[in-house]
mmCIF file of C-alpha atoms in Angstrom:
data_model
loop_
_atom_site.group_PDB
_atom_site.id
_atom_site.type_symbol
_atom_site.label_atom_id
_atom_site.label_comp_id
_atom_site.label_asym_id
_atom_site.label_seq_id
_atom_site.Cartn_x
_atom_site.Cartn_y
_atom_site.Cartn_z
ATOM 1 C CA MET A 200 0.000 0.000 0.000
ATOM 2 C CA SER A 201 2.884 2.392 0.758
ATOM 3 C CA ARG A 202 4.031 2.218 -2.847
ATOM 4 C CA LEU A 203 0.548 3.140 -4.088
ATOM 5 C CA ILE A 204 0.211 6.106 -1.762
ATOM 6 C CA ALA A 205 3.666 7.404 -2.643
ATOM 7 C CA THR A 206 2.957 6.977 -6.341
ATOM 8 C CA LEU A 207 -0.331 8.833 -6.055
ATOM 9 C CA ALA A 208 1.440 11.905 -4.740
ATOM 10 C CA ALA A 209 4.355 11.654 -7.156
ATOM 11 C CA THR A 210 2.246 11.306 -10.278
ATOM 12 C CA ALA A 211 -0.625 13.689 -9.545
ATOM 13 C CA ALA A 212 0.808 16.436 -11.725
ATOM 14 C CA ALA A 213 1.658 14.047 -14.559
ATOM 15 C CA ALA A 214 -1.890 12.707 -14.626
ATOM 16 C CA ALA A 215 -3.407 16.037 -15.672
ATOM 17 C CA VAL A 216 -2.773 16.166 -19.434
ATOM 18 C CA ALA A 217 -4.680 17.777 -22.278
ATOM 19 C CA ALA A 218 -7.713 15.897 -23.573
ATOM 20 C CA VAL A 219 -9.344 15.968 -26.995
ATOM 21 C CA PRO A 220 -12.833 14.854 -28.103
ATOM 22 C CA LEU A 221 -13.366 11.157 -28.682
ATOM 23 C CA LEU A 222 -12.831 10.287 -32.339
ATOM 24 C CA GLY A 223 -15.269 8.169 -34.305
ATOM 25 C CA SER A 224 -14.191 4.571 -34.875
ATOM 26 C CA ALA A 225 -15.322 1.112 -35.841
ATOM 27 C CA ALA A 226 -15.600 0.173 -32.154
ATOM 28 C CA PRO A 227 -18.735 -1.363 -30.677
ATOM 29 C CA ALA A 228 -21.296 1.125 -29.394
ATOM 30 C CA ARG A 229 -20.045 2.918 -26.308
ATOM 31 C CA ALA A 230 -20.581 6.156 -24.400
ATOM 32 C CA THR A 231 -19.322 9.260 -26.175
ATOM 33 C CA ALA A 232 -18.835 11.562 -23.171
ATOM 34 C CA TYR A 233 -15.190 10.598 -22.785
ATOM 35 C CA ALA A 234 -12.003 12.539 -23.410
ATOM 36 C CA ILE A 235 -8.892 10.910 -24.870
ATOM 37 C CA GLN A 236 -5.430 10.820 -23.379
ATOM 38 C CA GLN A 237 -2.865 9.359 -25.731
ATOM 39 C CA VAL A 238 -0.210 7.204 -24.076
ATOM 40 C CA THR A 239 3.115 6.707 -25.880
ATOM 41 C CA GLY A 240 6.139 4.625 -24.999
ATOM 42 C CA GLY A 241 7.714 7.626 -23.305
ATOM 43 C CA ASP A 242 4.777 7.788 -20.890
ATOM 44 C CA LEU A 243 5.668 4.402 -19.359
ATOM 45 C CA GLY A 244 8.303 4.457 -16.655
ATOM 46 C CA PRO A 245 9.174 5.881 -13.233
ATOM 47 C CA ASP A 246 8.830 9.486 -14.440
ATOM 48 C CA GLY A 247 5.744 9.026 -16.616
ATOM 49 C CA PRO A 248 2.012 9.031 -15.943
ATOM 50 C CA TRP A 249 1.985 5.218 -16.369
ATOM 51 C CA LEU A 250 4.155 3.033 -14.128
ATOM 52 C CA ARG A 251 5.373 -0.446 -14.960
ATOM 53 C CA LEU A 252 5.573 -3.157 -12.328
ATOM 54 C CA GLN A 253 9.323 -2.680 -11.847
ATOM 55 C CA ASP A 254 9.078 1.094 -11.406
ATOM 56 C CA GLY A 255 8.143 0.859 -7.719
ATOM 57 C CA ALA A 256 10.939 0.580 -5.154
ATOM 58 C CA SER A 257 9.086 -2.178 -3.304
ATOM 59 C CA ASP A 258 9.248 -4.330 -6.443
ATOM 60 C CA ASP A 259 13.041 -4.126 -6.906
ATOM 61 C CA GLY A 260 14.345 -7.530 -7.934
ATOM 62 C CA ARG A 261 10.898 -8.974 -8.630
ATOM 63 C CA PRO A 262 10.789 -10.660 -12.044
ATOM 64 C CA ALA A 263 8.552 -8.617 -14.336
ATOM 65 C CA GLY A 264 7.003 -9.511 -17.661
ATOM 66 C CA VAL A 265 6.591 -7.370 -20.781
ATOM 67 C CA GLN A 266 5.015 -3.930 -20.318
ATOM 68 C CA GLN A 267 5.473 -1.720 -23.360
ATOM 69 C CA VAL A 268 3.650 0.321 -25.992
ATOM 70 C CA ALA A 269 3.792 -1.813 -29.136
ATOM 71 C CA PRO A 270 2.920 -1.166 -32.808
ATOM 72 C CA PHE A 271 0.263 -3.925 -32.706
ATOM 73 C CA ALA A 272 -2.808 -2.147 -34.083
ATOM 74 C CA ASP A 273 -5.805 -1.726 -31.791
ATOM 75 C CA PRO A 274 -9.343 -2.164 -33.183
ATOM 76 C CA ALA A 275 -10.537 1.424 -32.769
ATOM 77 C CA ARG A 276 -7.773 3.645 -34.149
ATOM 78 C CA PHE A 277 -5.231 1.109 -35.454
ATOM 79 C CA ASP A 278 -2.277 3.060 -34.040
ATOM 80 C CA GLY A 279 -0.659 0.714 -31.509
ATOM 81 C CA SER A 280 -1.537 -0.775 -28.117
ATOM 82 C CA LEU A 281 -0.201 -1.743 -24.689
ATOM 83 C CA HIS A 282 1.621 -5.093 -24.727
ATOM 84 C CA LEU A 283 1.428 -7.102 -21.487
ATOM 85 C CA ALA A 284 2.909 -10.609 -21.363
ATOM 86 C CA VAL A 285 4.344 -13.187 -18.994
ATOM 87 C CA ALA A 286 6.397 -16.166 -20.117
ATOM 88 C CA GLY A 287 6.403 -19.648 -18.616
ATOM 89 C CA GLY A 288 8.929 -20.127 -15.813
ATOM 90 C CA THR A 289 10.157 -17.961 -12.973
ATOM 91 C CA GLU A 290 11.732 -15.238 -15.099
ATOM 92 C CA ALA A 291 8.508 -13.237 -15.278
ATOM 93 C CA GLN A 292 5.666 -13.434 -12.796
ATOM 94 C CA GLN A 293 3.450 -10.487 -13.653
ATOM 95 C CA ALA A 294 3.013 -7.668 -16.174
ATOM 96 C CA GLN A 295 1.374 -4.463 -15.098
ATOM 97 C CA ALA A 296 0.975 -0.821 -16.118
ATOM 98 C CA ALA A 297 -0.652 1.548 -13.646
ATOM 99 C CA HIS A 298 -1.983 5.100 -13.884
ATOM 100 C CA TYR A 299 -2.884 7.037 -10.748
ATOM 101 C CA PHE A 300 -5.511 9.760 -10.621
ATOM 102 C CA ASN A 301 -4.785 13.202 -9.228
ATOM 103 C CA ARG A 302 -7.618 12.681 -6.728
ATOM 104 C CA LYS A 303 -9.692 9.905 -5.197
ATOM 105 C CA VAL A 304 -12.737 9.168 -7.340
ATOM 106 C CA PRO A 305 -15.911 7.879 -5.624
ATOM 107 C CA PHE A 306 -17.178 4.586 -6.986
ATOM 108 C CA GLY A 307 -20.489 6.243 -7.857
ATOM 109 C CA SER A 308 -18.683 8.630 -10.195
ATOM 110 C CA ILE A 309 -16.900 5.745 -11.909
ATOM 111 C CA LEU A 310 -20.210 3.936 -12.334
ATOM 112 C CA SER A 311 -21.748 6.952 -14.106
ATOM 113 C CA LEU A 312 -19.474 6.141 -17.096
ATOM 114 C CA PRO A 313 -18.735 2.421 -16.678
ATOM 115 C CA PRO A 314 -15.107 1.355 -17.169
ATOM 116 C CA SER A 315 -14.317 -0.451 -20.416
ATOM 117 C CA TYR A 316 -11.340 -1.624 -22.440
ATOM 118 C CA ASP A 317 -10.222 -3.594 -25.482
ATOM 119 C CA MET A 318 -8.226 -6.787 -25.029
ATOM 120 C CA TYR A 319 -6.482 -9.268 -27.354
ATOM 121 C CA VAL A 320 -4.826 -12.616 -26.526
ATOM 122 C CA ARG A 321 -2.262 -14.096 -28.893
ATOM 123 C CA SER A 322 -2.831 -17.850 -29.263
ATOM 124 C CA TRP A 323 0.583 -19.235 -30.156
ATOM 125 C CA THR A 324 2.380 -17.556 -27.238
ATOM 126 C CA SER A 325 -0.264 -18.217 -24.574
ATOM 127 C CA THR A 326 -1.003 -21.359 -22.586
ATOM 128 C CA PRO A 327 -4.525 -22.542 -23.506
ATOM 129 C CA SER A 328 -5.594 -22.814 -19.853
ATOM 130 C CA ALA A 329 -4.653 -19.163 -19.251
ATOM 131 C CA VAL A 330 -6.345 -17.694 -22.314
ATOM 132 C CA ALA A 331 -9.809 -17.109 -20.833
ATOM 133 C CA TYR A 332 -8.402 -14.873 -18.088
ATOM 134 C CA GLY A 333 -6.704 -12.475 -20.471
ATOM 135 C CA ALA A 334 -5.638 -9.104 -19.108
ATOM 136 C CA ASN A 335 -7.825 -7.573 -16.430
ATOM 137 C CA LEU A 336 -8.516 -4.068 -15.183
ATOM 138 C CA GLN A 337 -7.834 -3.216 -11.556
ATOM 139 C CA LEU A 338 -8.846 -0.258 -9.412
ATOM 140 C CA PRO A 339 -6.508 0.435 -6.472
ATOM 141 C CA SER A 340 -9.021 1.751 -3.955
ATOM 142 C CA PHE A 341 -9.974 2.609 -0.405
ATOM 143 C CA CYS A 342 -13.093 1.398 1.377
ATOM 144 C CA ARG A 343 -13.875 2.610 4.892
ATOM 145 C CA GLY A 344 -10.326 3.869 5.086
ATOM 146 C CA ALA A 345 -8.684 0.519 4.219
ATOM 147 C CA PHE A 346 -6.769 -0.170 1.035
ATOM 148 C CA THR A 347 -7.707 -2.896 -1.465
ATOM 149 C CA THR A 348 -7.447 -3.652 -5.172
ATOM 150 C CA LEU A 349 -10.660 -4.344 -7.077
ATOM 151 C CA SER A 350 -10.183 -6.598 -10.115
ATOM 152 C CA PHE A 351 -12.519 -6.922 -13.104
ATOM 153 C CA GLN A 352 -12.642 -10.546 -14.248
ATOM 154 C CA PRO A 353 -13.073 -10.978 -18.026
ATOM 155 C CA GLN A 354 -13.252 -14.776 -17.663
ATOM 156 C CA ARG A 355 -16.628 -14.268 -15.936
ATOM 157 C CA GLU A 356 -17.960 -11.545 -18.224
ATOM 158 C CA ALA A 357 -19.404 -11.276 -21.722
ATOM 159 C CA ASP A 358 -17.906 -8.899 -24.259
ATOM 160 C CA ALA A 359 -19.836 -6.553 -26.554
ATOM 161 C CA GLN A 360 -20.529 -9.503 -28.875
ATOM 162 C CA GLY A 361 -21.823 -11.773 -26.114
ATOM 163 C CA ARG A 362 -18.772 -14.061 -25.779
ATOM 164 C CA THR A 363 -17.546 -14.984 -22.284
ATOM 165 C CA GLY A 364 -13.849 -14.901 -21.474
ATOM 166 C CA ALA A 365 -11.047 -14.142 -23.874
ATOM 167 C CA VAL A 366 -11.066 -15.404 -27.465
ATOM 168 C CA THR A 367 -7.672 -15.784 -29.073
ATOM 169 C CA ASP A 368 -6.475 -13.741 -32.027
ATOM 170 C CA THR A 369 -9.346 -11.259 -32.063
ATOM 171 C CA TRP A 370 -9.950 -8.020 -30.213
ATOM 172 C CA ARG A 371 -12.720 -7.932 -27.620
ATOM 173 C CA HIS A 372 -14.454 -4.967 -26.035
ATOM 174 C CA PHE A 373 -15.439 -5.376 -22.382
ATOM 175 C CA VAL A 374 -17.698 -2.982 -20.480
ATOM 176 C CA ALA A 375 -17.798 -3.248 -16.686
ATOM 177 C CA GLY A 376 -21.489 -2.416 -16.362
ATOM 178 C CA PRO A 377 -23.641 -2.355 -13.207
ATOM 179 C CA SER A 378 -23.788 -6.164 -12.894
ATOM 180 C CA SER A 379 -20.096 -6.846 -13.586
ATOM 181 C CA GLN A 380 -18.208 -8.487 -10.735
ATOM 182 C CA TRP A 381 -15.064 -7.013 -9.171
ATOM 183 C CA ALA A 382 -12.980 -9.111 -6.761
ATOM 184 C CA THR A 383 -11.472 -7.411 -3.713
ATOM 185 C CA SER A 384 -7.901 -8.386 -2.835
ATOM 186 C CA ARG A 385 -8.344 -7.619 0.867
ATOM 187 C CA THR A 386 -11.103 -7.618 3.455
ATOM 188 C CA VAL A 387 -12.640 -4.156 3.491
ATOM 189 C CA GLY A 388 -15.915 -3.086 5.035
ATOM 190 C CA PRO A 389 -18.404 -5.962 4.690
ATOM 191 C CA PHE A 390 -16.453 -7.590 1.836
ATOM 192 C CA ALA A 391 -14.238 -10.620 2.478
ATOM 193 C CA ALA A 392 -10.884 -10.910 0.737
ATOM 194 C CA GLY A 393 -11.273 -12.684 -2.597
ATOM 195 C CA SER A 394 -15.021 -12.147 -2.811
ATOM 196 C CA SER A 395 -16.615 -10.533 -5.863
ATOM 197 C CA HIS A 396 -19.284 -7.837 -6.001
ATOM 198 C CA PRO A 397 -20.576 -5.245 -8.488
ATOM 199 C CA LEU A 398 -19.197 -1.724 -8.248
ATOM 200 C CA SER A 399 -22.637 -0.585 -7.088
ATOM 201 C CA ALA A 400 -22.153 -2.636 -3.908
ATOM 202 C CA TYR A 401 -18.812 -0.979 -3.219
ATOM 203 C CA ALA A 402 -20.345 2.417 -3.974
ATOM 204 C CA ALA A 403 -23.088 1.788 -1.411
ATOM 205 C CA ALA A 404 -20.758 0.490 1.323
ATOM 206 C CA CYS A 405 -17.577 2.546 0.800
ATOM 207 C CA THR A 406 -18.789 6.012 1.754
ATOM 208 C CA ALA A 407 -16.228 7.162 4.320
ATOM 209 C CA ASP A 408 -14.242 10.319 3.663
ATOM 210 C CA GLY A 409 -11.487 9.449 1.202
ATOM 211 C CA ASP A 410 -13.113 6.256 -0.056
ATOM 212 C CA GLY A 411 -12.946 5.540 -3.787
ATOM 213 C CA ALA A 412 -10.494 4.594 -6.535
ATOM 214 C CA ILE A 413 -7.061 6.191 -6.755
ATOM 215 C CA GLY A 414 -6.090 4.841 -10.189
ATOM 216 C CA VAL A 415 -6.462 2.159 -12.845
ATOM 217 C CA ILE A 416 -4.159 -0.768 -13.608
ATOM 218 C CA ALA A 417 -3.896 -3.031 -16.662
ATOM 219 C CA ASN A 418 -2.700 -6.354 -15.288
ATOM 220 C CA VAL A 419 -1.594 -9.835 -16.345
ATOM 221 C CA GLY A 420 -0.853 -12.299 -13.543
ATOM 222 C CA ARG A 421 0.452 -15.822 -13.133
ATOM 223 C CA LEU A 422 -2.935 -17.319 -12.258
ATOM 224 C CA GLY A 423 -1.266 -19.580 -9.692
ATOM 225 C CA ASP A 424 0.855 -21.598 -12.115
ATOM 226 C CA ALA A 425 4.383 -20.468 -13.007
ATOM 227 C CA ARG A 426 4.367 -22.717 -16.076
ATOM 228 C CA GLU A 427 1.653 -20.694 -17.794
ATOM 229 C CA SER A 428 2.319 -18.064 -20.451
ATOM 230 C CA LEU A 429 -0.056 -15.262 -21.378
ATOM 231 C CA ASP A 430 0.578 -12.812 -24.224
ATOM 232 C CA THR A 431 -1.948 -9.968 -24.405
ATOM 233 C CA TYR A 432 -2.565 -6.482 -25.772
ATOM 234 C CA VAL A 433 -4.786 -3.847 -24.163
ATOM 235 C CA ASP A 434 -6.052 -0.488 -25.372
ATOM 236 C CA ASN A 435 -8.722 2.199 -25.039
ATOM 237 C CA ILE A 436 -8.997 1.913 -21.268
ATOM 238 C CA ALA A 437 -11.991 4.065 -20.338
ATOM 239 C CA VAL A 438 -12.393 5.073 -16.697
ATOM 240 C CA ASP A 439 -13.515 8.222 -14.888
ATOM 241 C CA GLY A 440 -14.529 9.912 -18.152
ATOM 242 C CA THR A 441 -11.173 9.395 -19.899
ATOM 243 C CA VAL A 442 -10.065 6.938 -22.587
ATOM 244 C CA HIS A 443 -6.392 6.059 -22.253
ATOM 245 C CA GLU A 444 -5.371 5.341 -25.836
ATOM 246 C CA PHE A 445 -1.984 3.671 -26.342
ATOM 247 C CA THR A 446 -0.218 4.648 -29.542
ATOM 248 C CA THR A 447 3.172 4.478 -31.220
ATOM 249 C CA GLY A 448 2.495 7.855 -32.826
ATOM 250 C CA ARG A 449 0.203 9.713 -35.172
ATOM 251 C CA THR A 450 1.596 8.252 -38.402
ATOM 252 C CA LEU A 451 -0.667 5.534 -39.800
ATOM 253 C CA ALA A 452 -0.424 3.518 -42.987
ATOM 254 C CA GLN A 453 -0.935 5.202 -46.346
ATOM 255 C CA GLY A 454 -2.418 3.904 -49.568
ATOM 256 C CA ARG A 455 -1.514 4.514 -53.205
ATOM 257 C CA ILE A 456 -3.047 3.294 -56.471
ATOM 258 C CA VAL A 457 -0.966 3.100 -59.644
ATOM 259 C CA THR A 458 -2.778 2.412 -62.921
ATOM 260 C CA THR A 459 -1.283 1.024 -66.118
ATOM 261 C CA ALA A 460 -2.671 -0.212 -69.423
ATOM 262 C CA ALA A 461 -3.483 -3.909 -69.127
ATOM 263 C CA PRO A 462 -2.572 -6.330 -71.923
ATOM 264 C CA GLY A 463 -5.350 -7.551 -74.159
ATOM 265 C CA GLY A 464 -6.725 -4.400 -75.766
ATOM 266 C CA GLY A 465 -10.259 -4.279 -77.105
ATOM 267 C CA SER A 466 -13.130 -2.374 -75.624
ATOM 268 C CA GLY A 467 -14.391 -3.035 -72.140
ATOM 269 C CA ARG A 468 -17.901 -4.408 -71.900
ATOM 270 C CA GLY A 469 -20.236 -1.427 -71.801
ATOM 271 C CA GLY A 470 -17.410 1.102 -71.660
ATOM 272 C CA LYS A 471 -14.613 2.816 -73.519
ATOM 273 C CA GLY A 472 -11.108 1.524 -74.251
ATOM 274 C CA GLY A 473 -9.388 -1.704 -73.304
ATOM 275 C CA PRO A 474 -8.886 -3.371 -69.951
ATOM 276 C CA LEU A 475 -6.965 -1.407 -67.375
ATOM 277 C CA GLY A 476 -4.372 -2.782 -64.999
ATOM 278 C CA GLY A 477 -3.233 -1.342 -61.736
ATOM 279 C CA SER A 478 -2.136 -2.043 -58.188
ATOM 280 C CA VAL A 479 -3.026 -0.850 -54.714
ATOM 281 C CA THR A 480 -0.144 -0.526 -52.264
ATOM 282 C CA PHE A 481 -0.579 0.126 -48.552
ATOM 283 C CA SER A 482 2.570 0.944 -46.608
ATOM 284 C CA SER A 483 3.198 1.427 -42.908
ATOM 285 C CA PRO A 484 6.012 3.836 -41.977
ATOM 286 C CA ARG A 485 8.968 2.807 -39.871
ATOM 287 C CA SER A 486 7.251 4.101 -36.722
ATOM 288 C CA GLY A 487 3.827 2.983 -37.876
ATOM 289 C CA PRO A 488 1.409 0.279 -36.700
ATOM 290 C CA LEU A 489 1.382 -3.471 -37.236
ATOM 291 C CA TYR A 490 -1.841 -4.502 -38.991
ATOM 292 C CA THR A 491 -2.619 -8.237 -38.851
ATOM 293 C CA ALA A 492 -4.412 -10.494 -41.337
ATOM 294 C CA VAL A 493 -4.877 -7.697 -43.864
ATOM 295 C CA GLY A 494 -7.086 -7.479 -46.920
ATOM 296 C CA THR A 495 -8.309 -4.885 -49.434
ATOM 297 C CA ARG A 496 -11.775 -3.619 -50.248
ATOM 298 C CA LEU A 497 -12.163 -2.278 -53.787
ATOM 299 C CA VAL A 498 -15.140 0.013 -54.444
ATOM 300 C CA PHE A 499 -15.983 1.106 -58.016
ATOM 301 C CA SER A 500 -18.205 4.083 -58.713
ATOM 302 C CA ALA A 501 -19.426 6.042 -61.732
ATOM 303 C CA LEU A 502 -21.881 8.813 -62.478
ATOM 304 C CA GLY A 503 -25.269 7.186 -62.959
ATOM 305 C CA GLY A 504 -24.254 4.068 -61.063
ATOM 306 C CA LEU A 505 -22.998 0.607 -61.976
ATOM 307 C CA THR A 506 -24.394 -2.927 -62.004
ATOM 308 C CA PRO A 507 -22.380 -6.160 -61.652
ATOM 309 C CA ARG A 508 -22.796 -6.710 -65.429
ATOM 310 C CA ASP A 509 -20.908 -3.499 -66.179
ATOM 311 C CA LEU A 510 -17.482 -4.607 -64.913
ATOM 312 C CA THR A 511 -15.178 -7.608 -64.966
ATOM 313 C CA VAL A 512 -12.498 -7.391 -62.280
ATOM 314 C CA THR A 513 -9.572 -9.604 -61.340
ATOM 315 C CA ALA A 514 -7.359 -9.171 -58.272
ATOM 316 C CA ASN A 515 -4.227 -11.133 -57.415
ATOM 317 C CA GLY A 516 -4.727 -12.800 -60.798
ATOM 318 C CA LYS A 517 -8.163 -14.239 -59.984
ATOM 319 C CA PRO A 518 -11.721 -13.093 -60.859
ATOM 320 C CA VAL A 519 -13.522 -11.365 -57.994
ATOM 321 C CA THR A 520 -17.206 -11.246 -57.185
ATOM 322 C CA LEU A 521 -18.702 -7.752 -57.278
ATOM 323 C CA THR A 522 -21.474 -6.790 -54.862
ATOM 324 C CA ALA A 523 -23.877 -3.937 -55.514
ATOM 325 C CA GLY A 524 -23.853 -1.198 -52.885
ATOM 326 C CA ALA A 525 -25.374 2.167 -52.087
ATOM 327 C CA GLY A 526 -25.346 4.814 -54.801
ATOM 328 C CA GLY A 527 -24.806 2.331 -57.610
ATOM 329 C CA THR A 528 -21.350 1.297 -56.399
ATOM 330 C CA LEU A 529 -19.753 -2.119 -56.819
ATOM 331 C CA SER A 530 -17.401 -3.576 -54.228
ATOM 332 C CA ALA A 531 -15.199 -6.610 -53.679
ATOM 333 C CA VAL A 532 -13.113 -7.850 -50.760
ATOM 334 C CA VAL A 533 -9.728 -9.255 -51.725
ATOM 335 C CA THR A 534 -7.589 -11.336 -49.379
ATOM 336 C CA PRO A 535 -4.182 -12.948 -49.922
ATOM 337 C CA SER A 536 -4.080 -16.730 -50.400
ATOM 338 C CA ALA A 537 -2.243 -16.976 -47.056
ATOM 339 C CA ALA A 538 -2.585 -14.605 -44.105
ATOM 340 C CA VAL A 539 -0.413 -11.499 -44.475
ATOM 341 C CA ASP A 540 0.492 -8.861 -41.884
ATOM 342 C CA LEU A 541 1.472 -5.282 -42.669
ATOM 343 C CA GLY A 542 4.099 -4.118 -40.201
ATOM 344 C CA PRO A 543 6.257 -1.024 -39.666
ATOM 345 C CA ASP A 544 8.388 -0.167 -42.704
ATOM 346 C CA GLY A 545 6.453 -2.751 -44.734
ATOM 347 C CA ALA A 546 4.128 -2.762 -47.727
ATOM 348 C CA TYR A 547 1.136 -4.814 -48.897
ATOM 349 C CA ARG A 548 0.218 -4.845 -52.602
ATOM 350 C CA THR A 549 -2.900 -5.963 -54.468
ATOM 351 C CA PRO A 550 -2.679 -6.002 -58.308
ATOM 352 C CA PHE A 551 -5.943 -5.794 -60.237
ATOM 353 C CA THR A 552 -7.405 -5.455 -63.733
ATOM 354 C CA VAL A 553 -10.712 -3.889 -64.770
ATOM 355 C CA ALA A 554 -12.642 -4.333 -67.989
ATOM 356 C CA GLY A 555 -15.853 -2.494 -68.789
ATOM 357 C CA GLY A 556 -17.328 0.541 -67.165
ATOM 358 C CA PRO A 557 -19.850 3.267 -67.907
ATOM 359 C CA ALA A 558 -20.556 4.228 -71.497
ATOM 360 C CA ARG A 559 -19.976 7.851 -70.541
ATOM 361 C CA GLY A 560 -18.146 9.585 -67.749
ATOM 362 C CA SER A 561 -15.393 8.454 -65.460
ATOM 363 C CA LEU A 562 -14.856 5.229 -63.534
ATOM 364 C CA THR A 563 -13.312 5.576 -60.075
ATOM 365 C CA VAL A 564 -11.862 2.992 -57.715
ATOM 366 C CA THR A 565 -11.478 3.493 -53.960
ATOM 367 C CA ALA A 566 -9.332 1.025 -52.040
ATOM 368 C CA GLU A 567 -9.438 0.581 -48.258
ATOM 369 C CA LEU A 568 -7.067 -1.387 -46.061
ATOM 370 C CA LEU A 569 -8.814 -4.084 -44.011
ATOM 371 C CA ALA A 570 -7.285 -5.773 -40.957
ATOM 372 C CA GLN A 571 -8.100 -7.892 -37.929
ATOM 373 C CA GLY A 572 -9.978 -5.910 -35.289
ATOM 374 C CA TYR A 573 -13.155 -6.823 -33.433
ATOM 375 C CA GLN A 574 -13.773 -9.069 -36.411
ATOM 376 C CA PRO A 575 -11.689 -10.207 -39.398
ATOM 377 C CA LEU A 576 -11.267 -7.760 -42.265
ATOM 378 C CA GLN A 577 -12.413 -4.713 -40.309
ATOM 379 C CA PRO A 578 -12.180 -1.344 -42.106
ATOM 380 C CA THR A 579 -9.222 0.728 -40.940
ATOM 381 C CA ALA A 580 -10.131 4.057 -42.628
ATOM 382 C CA VAL A 581 -6.802 3.942 -44.545
ATOM 383 C CA GLN A 582 -7.846 4.606 -48.151
ATOM 384 C CA ALA A 583 -6.607 5.460 -51.627
ATOM 385 C CA ARG A 584 -8.581 6.632 -54.678
ATOM 386 C CA ALA A 585 -7.888 6.852 -58.409
ATOM 387 C CA VAL A 586 -9.788 7.622 -61.610
ATOM 388 C CA LEU A 587 -9.499 4.668 -63.965
ATOM 389 C CA ARG A 588 -11.280 6.144 -66.993
ATOM 390 C CA ARG A 589 -12.457 9.641 -67.748
#
């Protein structure tokens, strides 16, 4: 407890940083009355607003796992995330990043905007028996003047899509609503150590002066077995009206479309000129994110609209199926034959050919990068556009 109290005083000034309005995203529905605080790698450490497990003097010499801001793209802004991991054996027992508020926050205030976060578990570096637990949120708190840590338990909760516990290799959004259970690490008030209760119960019982939460912690523990490994990513931690958004920086991937005359000649069905070749290239800068299991959405548009009979399209050398969309557009989703990731300083290319088009006017293609998020092939808002025929 002494470490927590000392940290609260030491980090109070660092906790008050500028906030900006919450940006729109492809995230599940959530409250919009939050502000955003971006958290970069430089914000983790003994002098930053986020402390790692090893940054407290009382933890000197204690084996710590991985706690770092990584390029692994989150599902809301695709700009990085917090990596928490422990490996099997005694070399790492826990991974933890903690942020302390500049005041104690009553549990009732926290309930008014329920805490939430996004969490991902990597399958091939996690022990199957540990997967369901994932990374959990903790609230270091006081109740009736006594210190405890309240822990949200994802293995007992359903995510925004109704799945209980962690699911490997996909992002999940958890909301700690009124019925969610939080375990108390110590006996406080009427609550026995290790028992679980909703935050509303703590709010009703913990009403002494100074009661409430003093911070938020993203935590991965050993779960009682030193042989277990757990490799997780966490982002968009929302608590006390603020979303803590972990990012490697503001530079995201960029897209570019290059068009060339395709071999074959002849007139396109319903349009002017011969087939057209081209390629879409998405590139992530050296300090950019890591997008996993990527794909490309191609959207074709023309004045007056298009039907699937108007165009013949191939991508990666194979015919693609075109689907009619709003405004007379045609779209297709293209994925590599084997899963491909787009990482920092890397590029992902999709060659295509188009035959046909409108009898008059221009034909335009818009390409969007797709990647793993809350579901496979989630839009990332990284786009490129080109006019194929005028």
